[in-house]
Amino acid sequence: MEFPNQSGFRQQPNVRMRGTSMDTGDASPLFDDTSAGGHKQRGKDAYTGQAYLSDPMSNLAMAYGSSLASHGKEMMDKNLDRFIPISKLKYYFAVDTVYVGKKLGLLVFPYMHENWEVSYKQDTPVAPRFDINAPDLYIPVMGFITYVLVAGLALGTQNRFSPEILGIQASSALVWLIIEVLAVLLSLYLVTVNTDLTTIDLVAFSGYKYVGMIVGVVAGLLFGRTGYYLTLLWCCVSIFVFTIRTLRLKILSEAAAEGRLVRGAKNQLRMYLTMSIAAAQPIFMYWFTFHLVR
């Protein structure tokens, strides 16, 4: 029904259609559009980072920190090389496959080798890979590790393996090696031998016996105690000959320089010292392996 108003016009009633809203002007979206705000925030962060990098104080702090770190690294390398000669250790590990093969053959068959002098180049010994007579640390280190593994294998075949026994075996071999080197250094000091032998050289020469120990234990595992004794005897004689012919040029340097054995009490002591060092190698070889083969 239509009702006239005071002005004479008819007033239509407010009719709401289905599916429409009463107030379309005040409608708000379900999700806020934050894309513009996100771009602004990232732009603000980038501007802040650029401002930080362009700050002179920040650049000065970064340069000072880098200089301090490089100075600390230099001091650490200097002090480390003072106690542990890294540059010298690199020389003893400068080996290749050909050198390792020839050196292992020399340790087992030293009888046919004639020239035992170490080669020099401008008063500096050449790297081991160029001279089979040069001492190295690669074979002693790998020999020690292999000896521990072979000892564990031998104990395992006899149902006597345990981590404690294997640890005792490895630690005792290492301790006796250190004692041997210290005893040789003390003997050289007491005899007053002027030689170019270093502590690392003595460690290398003392570590070569692990090769014969490994060969003896492996022979014992394959052929029993008879094979162990025969093989170890051969290796003991070989390491004795190798040590005598190697160290006599180092310890008996004066006699070797003159081409003859100089008579005198001092040179007799040097000869006895050389023979004692060589004789100690077979004793240690037997001591560390006889209980591994049954």
mmCIF file of C-alpha atoms in Angstrom:
data_model
loop_
_atom_site.group_PDB
_atom_site.id
_atom_site.type_symbol
_atom_site.label_atom_id
_atom_site.label_comp_id
_atom_site.label_asym_id
_atom_site.label_seq_id
_atom_site.Cartn_x
_atom_site.Cartn_y
_atom_site.Cartn_z
ATOM 1 C CA MET A 1 0.000 0.000 0.000
ATOM 2 C CA GLU A 2 1.291 3.456 -0.888
ATOM 3 C CA PHE A 3 1.027 6.359 1.497
ATOM 4 C CA PRO A 4 1.187 9.894 0.265
ATOM 5 C CA ASN A 5 3.458 12.294 2.060
ATOM 6 C CA GLN A 6 3.039 15.902 2.757
ATOM 7 C CA SER A 7 4.574 16.950 -0.537
ATOM 8 C CA GLY A 8 2.186 14.866 -2.485
ATOM 9 C CA PHE A 9 4.628 12.275 -3.676
ATOM 10 C CA ARG A 10 4.286 8.669 -2.985
ATOM 11 C CA GLN A 11 6.979 7.042 -0.825
ATOM 12 C CA GLN A 12 8.263 3.649 -1.830
ATOM 13 C CA PRO A 13 9.067 1.216 1.009
ATOM 14 C CA ASN A 14 12.591 0.045 1.500
ATOM 15 C CA VAL A 15 12.840 -3.374 -0.081
ATOM 16 C CA ARG A 16 15.922 -5.577 0.332
ATOM 17 C CA MET A 17 16.668 -8.039 -2.405
ATOM 18 C CA ARG A 18 17.797 -11.550 -1.528
ATOM 19 C CA GLY A 19 21.576 -11.960 -1.587
ATOM 20 C CA THR A 20 22.333 -8.250 -1.230
ATOM 21 C CA SER A 21 23.583 -6.299 1.737
ATOM 22 C CA MET A 22 21.808 -3.456 3.358
ATOM 23 C CA ASP A 23 24.860 -1.201 3.509
ATOM 24 C CA THR A 24 27.187 -1.691 0.556
ATOM 25 C CA GLY A 25 29.087 1.497 1.108
ATOM 26 C CA ASP A 26 30.547 0.352 4.441
ATOM 27 C CA ALA A 27 31.585 -3.121 3.273
ATOM 28 C CA SER A 28 35.161 -4.116 4.260
ATOM 29 C CA PRO A 29 37.315 -6.823 2.587
ATOM 30 C CA LEU A 30 37.933 -10.125 4.345
ATOM 31 C CA PHE A 31 41.792 -9.845 4.078
ATOM 32 C CA ASP A 32 43.916 -6.760 4.452
ATOM 33 C CA ASP A 33 46.224 -5.953 1.603
ATOM 34 C CA THR A 34 49.673 -5.807 3.210
ATOM 35 C CA SER A 35 51.711 -6.032 0.027
ATOM 36 C CA ALA A 36 52.448 -2.353 -0.035
ATOM 37 C CA GLY A 37 53.367 -2.383 3.634
ATOM 38 C CA GLY A 38 55.692 -5.398 3.118
ATOM 39 C CA HIS A 39 57.476 -3.623 0.308
ATOM 40 C CA LYS A 40 57.905 -0.621 2.506
ATOM 41 C CA GLN A 41 59.250 -2.721 5.384
ATOM 42 C CA ARG A 42 61.799 -4.513 3.164
ATOM 43 C CA GLY A 43 62.825 -1.232 1.679
ATOM 44 C CA LYS A 44 63.305 0.139 5.159
ATOM 45 C CA ASP A 45 65.482 -2.854 6.176
ATOM 46 C CA ALA A 46 67.587 -2.551 3.034
ATOM 47 C CA TYR A 47 68.033 1.114 3.690
ATOM 48 C CA THR A 48 69.088 0.388 7.259
ATOM 49 C CA GLY A 49 71.681 -2.243 6.065
ATOM 50 C CA GLN A 50 73.078 0.154 3.496
ATOM 51 C CA ALA A 51 73.294 2.855 6.107
ATOM 52 C CA TYR A 52 75.122 0.490 8.446
ATOM 53 C CA LEU A 53 77.603 -0.529 5.753
ATOM 54 C CA SER A 54 78.165 3.043 4.760
ATOM 55 C CA ASP A 55 78.855 4.011 8.356
ATOM 56 C CA PRO A 56 82.605 4.825 8.668
ATOM 57 C CA MET A 57 82.736 3.514 12.226
ATOM 58 C CA SER A 58 81.325 0.163 11.139
ATOM 59 C CA ASN A 59 83.864 -0.152 8.349
ATOM 60 C CA LEU A 60 86.654 0.743 10.759
ATOM 61 C CA ALA A 61 85.456 -1.883 13.252
ATOM 62 C CA MET A 62 85.283 -4.535 10.541
ATOM 63 C CA ALA A 63 88.780 -3.701 9.310
ATOM 64 C CA TYR A 64 90.144 -3.791 12.856
ATOM 65 C CA GLY A 65 88.497 -7.163 13.519
ATOM 66 C CA SER A 66 89.911 -8.631 10.317
ATOM 67 C CA SER A 67 93.393 -7.323 11.143
ATOM 68 C CA LEU A 68 93.158 -8.717 14.678
ATOM 69 C CA ALA A 69 92.087 -12.137 13.378
ATOM 70 C CA SER A 70 94.930 -12.316 10.852
ATOM 71 C CA HIS A 71 97.431 -11.240 13.518
ATOM 72 C CA GLY A 72 96.145 -13.902 15.897
ATOM 73 C CA LYS A 73 96.412 -16.564 13.195
ATOM 74 C CA GLU A 74 99.988 -15.488 12.453
ATOM 75 C CA MET A 75 100.962 -15.651 16.119
ATOM 76 C CA MET A 76 99.343 -19.074 16.515
ATOM 77 C CA ASP A 77 101.142 -20.467 13.465
ATOM 78 C CA LYS A 78 104.443 -19.044 14.733
ATOM 79 C CA ASN A 79 104.097 -20.547 18.213
ATOM 80 C CA LEU A 80 102.790 -23.832 16.839
ATOM 81 C CA ASP A 81 105.755 -24.145 14.498
ATOM 82 C CA ARG A 82 108.014 -23.424 17.466
ATOM 83 C CA PHE A 83 106.847 -26.496 19.374
ATOM 84 C CA ILE A 84 105.634 -28.646 16.460
ATOM 85 C CA PRO A 85 107.730 -28.058 13.320
ATOM 86 C CA ILE A 86 104.938 -28.302 10.760
ATOM 87 C CA SER A 87 107.227 -27.289 7.890
ATOM 88 C CA LYS A 88 109.657 -30.095 8.787
ATOM 89 C CA LEU A 89 106.855 -32.633 9.124
ATOM 90 C CA LYS A 90 105.796 -31.910 5.554
ATOM 91 C CA TYR A 91 109.245 -33.048 4.403
ATOM 92 C CA TYR A 92 108.878 -36.432 6.159
ATOM 93 C CA PHE A 93 105.501 -37.065 4.543
ATOM 94 C CA ALA A 94 106.610 -36.109 1.013
ATOM 95 C CA VAL A 95 106.360 -39.660 -0.334
ATOM 96 C CA ASP A 96 104.723 -41.413 -3.253
ATOM 97 C CA THR A 97 103.729 -44.960 -4.123
ATOM 98 C CA VAL A 98 107.049 -45.798 -5.787
ATOM 99 C CA TYR A 99 109.031 -44.681 -2.753
ATOM 100 C CA VAL A 100 106.815 -46.637 -0.324
ATOM 101 C CA GLY A 101 107.183 -49.806 -2.381
ATOM 102 C CA LYS A 102 110.960 -49.506 -2.646
ATOM 103 C CA LYS A 103 111.355 -48.615 1.023
ATOM 104 C CA LEU A 104 109.303 -51.602 2.156
ATOM 105 C CA GLY A 105 111.462 -53.831 -0.021
ATOM 106 C CA LEU A 106 114.592 -52.255 1.465
ATOM 107 C CA LEU A 107 113.353 -52.899 5.005
ATOM 108 C CA VAL A 108 112.764 -56.587 4.283
ATOM 109 C CA PHE A 109 115.738 -57.145 1.902
ATOM 110 C CA PRO A 110 118.507 -54.681 2.788
ATOM 111 C CA TYR A 111 121.373 -56.985 1.862
ATOM 112 C CA MET A 112 121.793 -56.069 -1.804
ATOM 113 C CA HIS A 113 121.579 -52.312 -1.285
ATOM 114 C CA GLU A 114 124.960 -50.572 -1.631
ATOM 115 C CA ASN A 115 124.610 -46.788 -1.479
ATOM 116 C CA TRP A 116 123.174 -45.728 1.898
ATOM 117 C CA GLU A 117 124.043 -42.027 1.796
ATOM 118 C CA VAL A 118 121.251 -39.456 1.798
ATOM 119 C CA SER A 119 121.238 -37.174 -1.242
ATOM 120 C CA TYR A 120 121.502 -33.419 -0.698
ATOM 121 C CA LYS A 121 120.604 -30.442 -2.836
ATOM 122 C CA GLN A 122 122.158 -27.133 -1.784
ATOM 123 C CA ASP A 123 122.920 -28.399 1.742
ATOM 124 C CA THR A 124 119.327 -29.597 2.115
ATOM 125 C CA PRO A 125 118.303 -33.265 1.950
ATOM 126 C CA VAL A 126 116.012 -34.053 -0.927
ATOM 127 C CA ALA A 127 112.452 -35.205 -0.315
ATOM 128 C CA PRO A 128 111.978 -38.899 0.483
ATOM 129 C CA ARG A 129 110.146 -39.545 -2.776
ATOM 130 C CA PHE A 130 113.381 -38.690 -4.614
ATOM 131 C CA ASP A 131 115.745 -40.641 -2.338
ATOM 132 C CA ILE A 132 115.090 -44.091 -0.915
ATOM 133 C CA ASN A 133 117.680 -43.520 1.829
ATOM 134 C CA ALA A 134 115.867 -40.485 3.254
ATOM 135 C CA PRO A 135 113.889 -41.116 6.458
ATOM 136 C CA ASP A 136 110.139 -40.628 6.392
ATOM 137 C CA LEU A 137 107.246 -40.738 8.819
ATOM 138 C CA TYR A 138 104.596 -42.127 6.497
ATOM 139 C CA ILE A 139 105.709 -45.755 6.793
ATOM 140 C CA PRO A 140 106.187 -45.635 10.615
ATOM 141 C CA VAL A 141 102.787 -44.011 11.185
ATOM 142 C CA MET A 142 100.929 -46.340 8.836
ATOM 143 C CA GLY A 143 102.933 -49.270 10.216
ATOM 144 C CA PHE A 144 101.886 -48.433 13.780
ATOM 145 C CA ILE A 145 98.212 -48.182 12.818
ATOM 146 C CA THR A 146 98.377 -51.423 10.815
ATOM 147 C CA TYR A 147 100.150 -53.187 13.663
ATOM 148 C CA VAL A 148 97.324 -52.260 16.059
ATOM 149 C CA LEU A 149 94.730 -53.536 13.579
ATOM 150 C CA VAL A 150 96.619 -56.777 12.948
ATOM 151 C CA ALA A 151 97.022 -57.274 16.705
ATOM 152 C CA GLY A 152 93.269 -56.890 17.109
ATOM 153 C CA LEU A 153 92.710 -59.429 14.342
ATOM 154 C CA ALA A 154 95.098 -61.899 15.953
ATOM 155 C CA LEU A 155 93.435 -61.512 19.342
ATOM 156 C CA GLY A 156 90.007 -61.874 17.753
ATOM 157 C CA THR A 157 90.887 -65.207 16.135
ATOM 158 C CA GLN A 158 91.834 -66.477 19.610
ATOM 159 C CA ASN A 159 88.661 -65.124 21.283
ATOM 160 C CA ARG A 160 90.803 -62.799 23.388
ATOM 161 C CA PHE A 161 89.791 -59.510 21.806
ATOM 162 C CA SER A 162 88.494 -56.631 23.885
ATOM 163 C CA PRO A 163 88.767 -52.860 23.449
ATOM 164 C CA GLU A 164 90.714 -52.604 26.702
ATOM 165 C CA ILE A 165 93.376 -55.105 25.620
ATOM 166 C CA LEU A 166 93.704 -53.453 22.219
ATOM 167 C CA GLY A 167 94.066 -50.040 23.864
ATOM 168 C CA ILE A 168 96.736 -51.372 26.205
ATOM 169 C CA GLN A 169 98.561 -52.902 23.249
ATOM 170 C CA ALA A 170 98.571 -49.636 21.305
ATOM 171 C CA SER A 171 99.435 -47.392 24.246
ATOM 172 C CA SER A 172 102.272 -49.634 25.440
ATOM 173 C CA ALA A 173 103.832 -49.722 21.959
ATOM 174 C CA LEU A 174 103.624 -45.932 21.728
ATOM 175 C CA VAL A 175 105.070 -45.389 25.210
ATOM 176 C CA TRP A 176 107.981 -47.730 24.561
ATOM 177 C CA LEU A 177 108.677 -45.928 21.278
ATOM 178 C CA ILE A 178 108.909 -42.627 23.132
ATOM 179 C CA ILE A 179 111.145 -44.168 25.799
ATOM 180 C CA GLU A 180 113.397 -45.613 23.092
ATOM 181 C CA VAL A 181 113.784 -42.258 21.348
ATOM 182 C CA LEU A 182 114.480 -40.450 24.618
ATOM 183 C CA ALA A 183 117.086 -43.063 25.580
ATOM 184 C CA VAL A 184 118.861 -42.631 22.236
ATOM 185 C CA LEU A 185 118.848 -38.839 22.603
ATOM 186 C CA LEU A 186 120.319 -39.131 26.088
ATOM 187 C CA SER A 187 122.982 -41.547 24.854
ATOM 188 C CA LEU A 188 123.956 -39.227 22.012
ATOM 189 C CA TYR A 189 124.259 -36.384 24.481
ATOM 190 C CA LEU A 190 126.407 -38.368 26.874
ATOM 191 C CA VAL A 191 128.691 -39.619 24.126
ATOM 192 C CA THR A 192 128.851 -36.063 22.676
ATOM 193 C CA VAL A 193 128.137 -37.111 19.118
ATOM 194 C CA ASN A 194 128.066 -34.297 16.574
ATOM 195 C CA THR A 195 125.443 -35.538 14.166
ATOM 196 C CA ASP A 196 122.664 -34.136 12.033
ATOM 197 C CA LEU A 197 120.195 -36.685 13.405
ATOM 198 C CA THR A 198 117.015 -35.041 14.636
ATOM 199 C CA THR A 199 114.348 -36.326 16.978
ATOM 200 C CA ILE A 200 112.038 -36.917 14.017
ATOM 201 C CA ASP A 201 114.763 -38.977 12.330
ATOM 202 C CA LEU A 202 115.021 -41.187 15.405
ATOM 203 C CA VAL A 203 111.236 -41.607 15.496
ATOM 204 C CA ALA A 204 111.316 -42.651 11.843
ATOM 205 C CA PHE A 205 114.140 -45.159 12.277
ATOM 206 C CA SER A 206 112.526 -46.580 15.419
ATOM 207 C CA GLY A 207 109.163 -46.882 13.670
ATOM 208 C CA TYR A 208 110.436 -48.949 10.754
ATOM 209 C CA LYS A 209 110.383 -52.074 12.930
ATOM 210 C CA TYR A 210 106.571 -52.153 12.727
ATOM 211 C CA VAL A 211 106.874 -53.438 9.166
ATOM 212 C CA GLY A 212 108.667 -56.596 10.311
ATOM 213 C CA MET A 213 106.255 -56.998 13.213
ATOM 214 C CA ILE A 214 103.283 -56.933 10.859
ATOM 215 C CA VAL A 215 104.883 -59.450 8.499
ATOM 216 C CA GLY A 216 105.671 -61.784 11.409
ATOM 217 C CA VAL A 217 102.164 -61.682 12.896
ATOM 218 C CA VAL A 218 100.500 -62.203 9.516
ATOM 219 C CA ALA A 219 102.788 -65.170 8.847
ATOM 220 C CA GLY A 220 101.854 -66.566 12.247
ATOM 221 C CA LEU A 221 98.150 -66.246 11.474
ATOM 222 C CA LEU A 222 98.602 -68.059 8.160
ATOM 223 C CA PHE A 223 101.227 -70.690 9.005
ATOM 224 C CA GLY A 224 101.200 -70.994 12.782
ATOM 225 C CA ARG A 225 104.011 -70.425 15.243
ATOM 226 C CA THR A 226 106.625 -72.019 12.984
ATOM 227 C CA GLY A 227 105.883 -69.525 10.230
ATOM 228 C CA TYR A 228 105.871 -66.722 12.784
ATOM 229 C CA TYR A 229 109.311 -67.550 14.178
ATOM 230 C CA LEU A 230 110.928 -68.045 10.788
ATOM 231 C CA THR A 231 109.467 -64.880 9.309
ATOM 232 C CA LEU A 232 110.160 -62.785 12.385
ATOM 233 C CA LEU A 233 113.745 -64.023 12.493
ATOM 234 C CA TRP A 234 114.277 -62.901 8.917
ATOM 235 C CA CYS A 235 112.707 -59.520 9.598
ATOM 236 C CA CYS A 236 114.765 -59.059 12.786
ATOM 237 C CA VAL A 237 118.017 -59.682 10.951
ATOM 238 C CA SER A 238 116.892 -57.368 8.146
ATOM 239 C CA ILE A 239 116.022 -54.475 10.460
ATOM 240 C CA PHE A 240 119.324 -54.969 12.318
ATOM 241 C CA VAL A 241 121.312 -54.696 9.079
ATOM 242 C CA PHE A 242 119.193 -51.754 7.899
ATOM 243 C CA THR A 243 119.700 -49.832 11.161
ATOM 244 C CA ILE A 244 123.446 -50.495 11.276
ATOM 245 C CA ARG A 245 124.046 -49.363 7.713
ATOM 246 C CA THR A 246 121.811 -46.323 8.078
ATOM 247 C CA LEU A 247 122.968 -44.977 11.426
ATOM 248 C CA ARG A 248 126.669 -45.633 10.991
ATOM 249 C CA LEU A 249 126.836 -42.770 8.490
ATOM 250 C CA LYS A 250 125.069 -40.514 10.980
ATOM 251 C CA ILE A 251 126.665 -41.461 14.280
ATOM 252 C CA LEU A 252 130.093 -42.405 12.923
ATOM 253 C CA SER A 253 130.193 -39.292 10.781
ATOM 254 C CA GLU A 254 133.874 -38.519 11.349
ATOM 255 C CA ALA A 255 134.950 -42.045 10.512
ATOM 256 C CA ALA A 256 132.684 -42.148 7.486
ATOM 257 C CA ALA A 257 134.092 -38.855 6.237
ATOM 258 C CA GLU A 258 137.613 -40.240 6.306
ATOM 259 C CA GLY A 259 136.575 -43.546 4.767
ATOM 260 C CA ARG A 260 137.923 -45.643 7.637
ATOM 261 C CA LEU A 261 137.125 -46.389 11.238
ATOM 262 C CA VAL A 262 139.029 -43.933 13.428
ATOM 263 C CA ARG A 263 140.456 -45.617 16.479
ATOM 264 C CA GLY A 264 139.781 -44.144 19.879
ATOM 265 C CA ALA A 265 137.563 -44.454 22.906
ATOM 266 C CA LYS A 266 134.999 -41.974 21.589
ATOM 267 C CA ASN A 267 134.544 -43.783 18.291
ATOM 268 C CA GLN A 268 134.302 -47.113 20.071
ATOM 269 C CA LEU A 269 131.484 -45.666 22.159
ATOM 270 C CA ARG A 270 129.811 -44.451 18.981
ATOM 271 C CA MET A 271 130.126 -47.887 17.435
ATOM 272 C CA TYR A 272 128.697 -49.543 20.543
ATOM 273 C CA LEU A 273 125.855 -47.047 20.570
ATOM 274 C CA THR A 274 125.017 -47.777 16.943
ATOM 275 C CA MET A 275 125.015 -51.514 17.559
ATOM 276 C CA SER A 276 122.883 -51.085 20.690
ATOM 277 C CA ILE A 277 120.254 -49.123 18.798
ATOM 278 C CA ALA A 278 120.206 -51.751 16.050
ATOM 279 C CA ALA A 279 120.048 -54.631 18.540
ATOM 280 C CA ALA A 280 117.126 -53.050 20.385
ATOM 281 C CA GLN A 281 114.895 -53.273 17.315
ATOM 282 C CA PRO A 282 114.616 -57.115 17.201
ATOM 283 C CA ILE A 283 114.040 -57.211 20.963
ATOM 284 C CA PHE A 284 111.079 -54.865 20.700
ATOM 285 C CA MET A 285 109.767 -56.741 17.654
ATOM 286 C CA TYR A 286 109.649 -60.005 19.544
ATOM 287 C CA TRP A 287 108.363 -58.445 22.770
ATOM 288 C CA PHE A 288 105.320 -56.896 21.100
ATOM 289 C CA THR A 289 104.335 -59.865 18.933
ATOM 290 C CA PHE A 290 105.133 -63.193 20.652
ATOM 291 C CA HIS A 291 101.859 -63.203 22.636
ATOM 292 C CA LEU A 292 99.749 -62.522 19.537
ATOM 293 C CA VAL A 293 100.433 -65.912 17.904
ATOM 294 C CA ARG A 294 99.532 -69.213 19.527
#
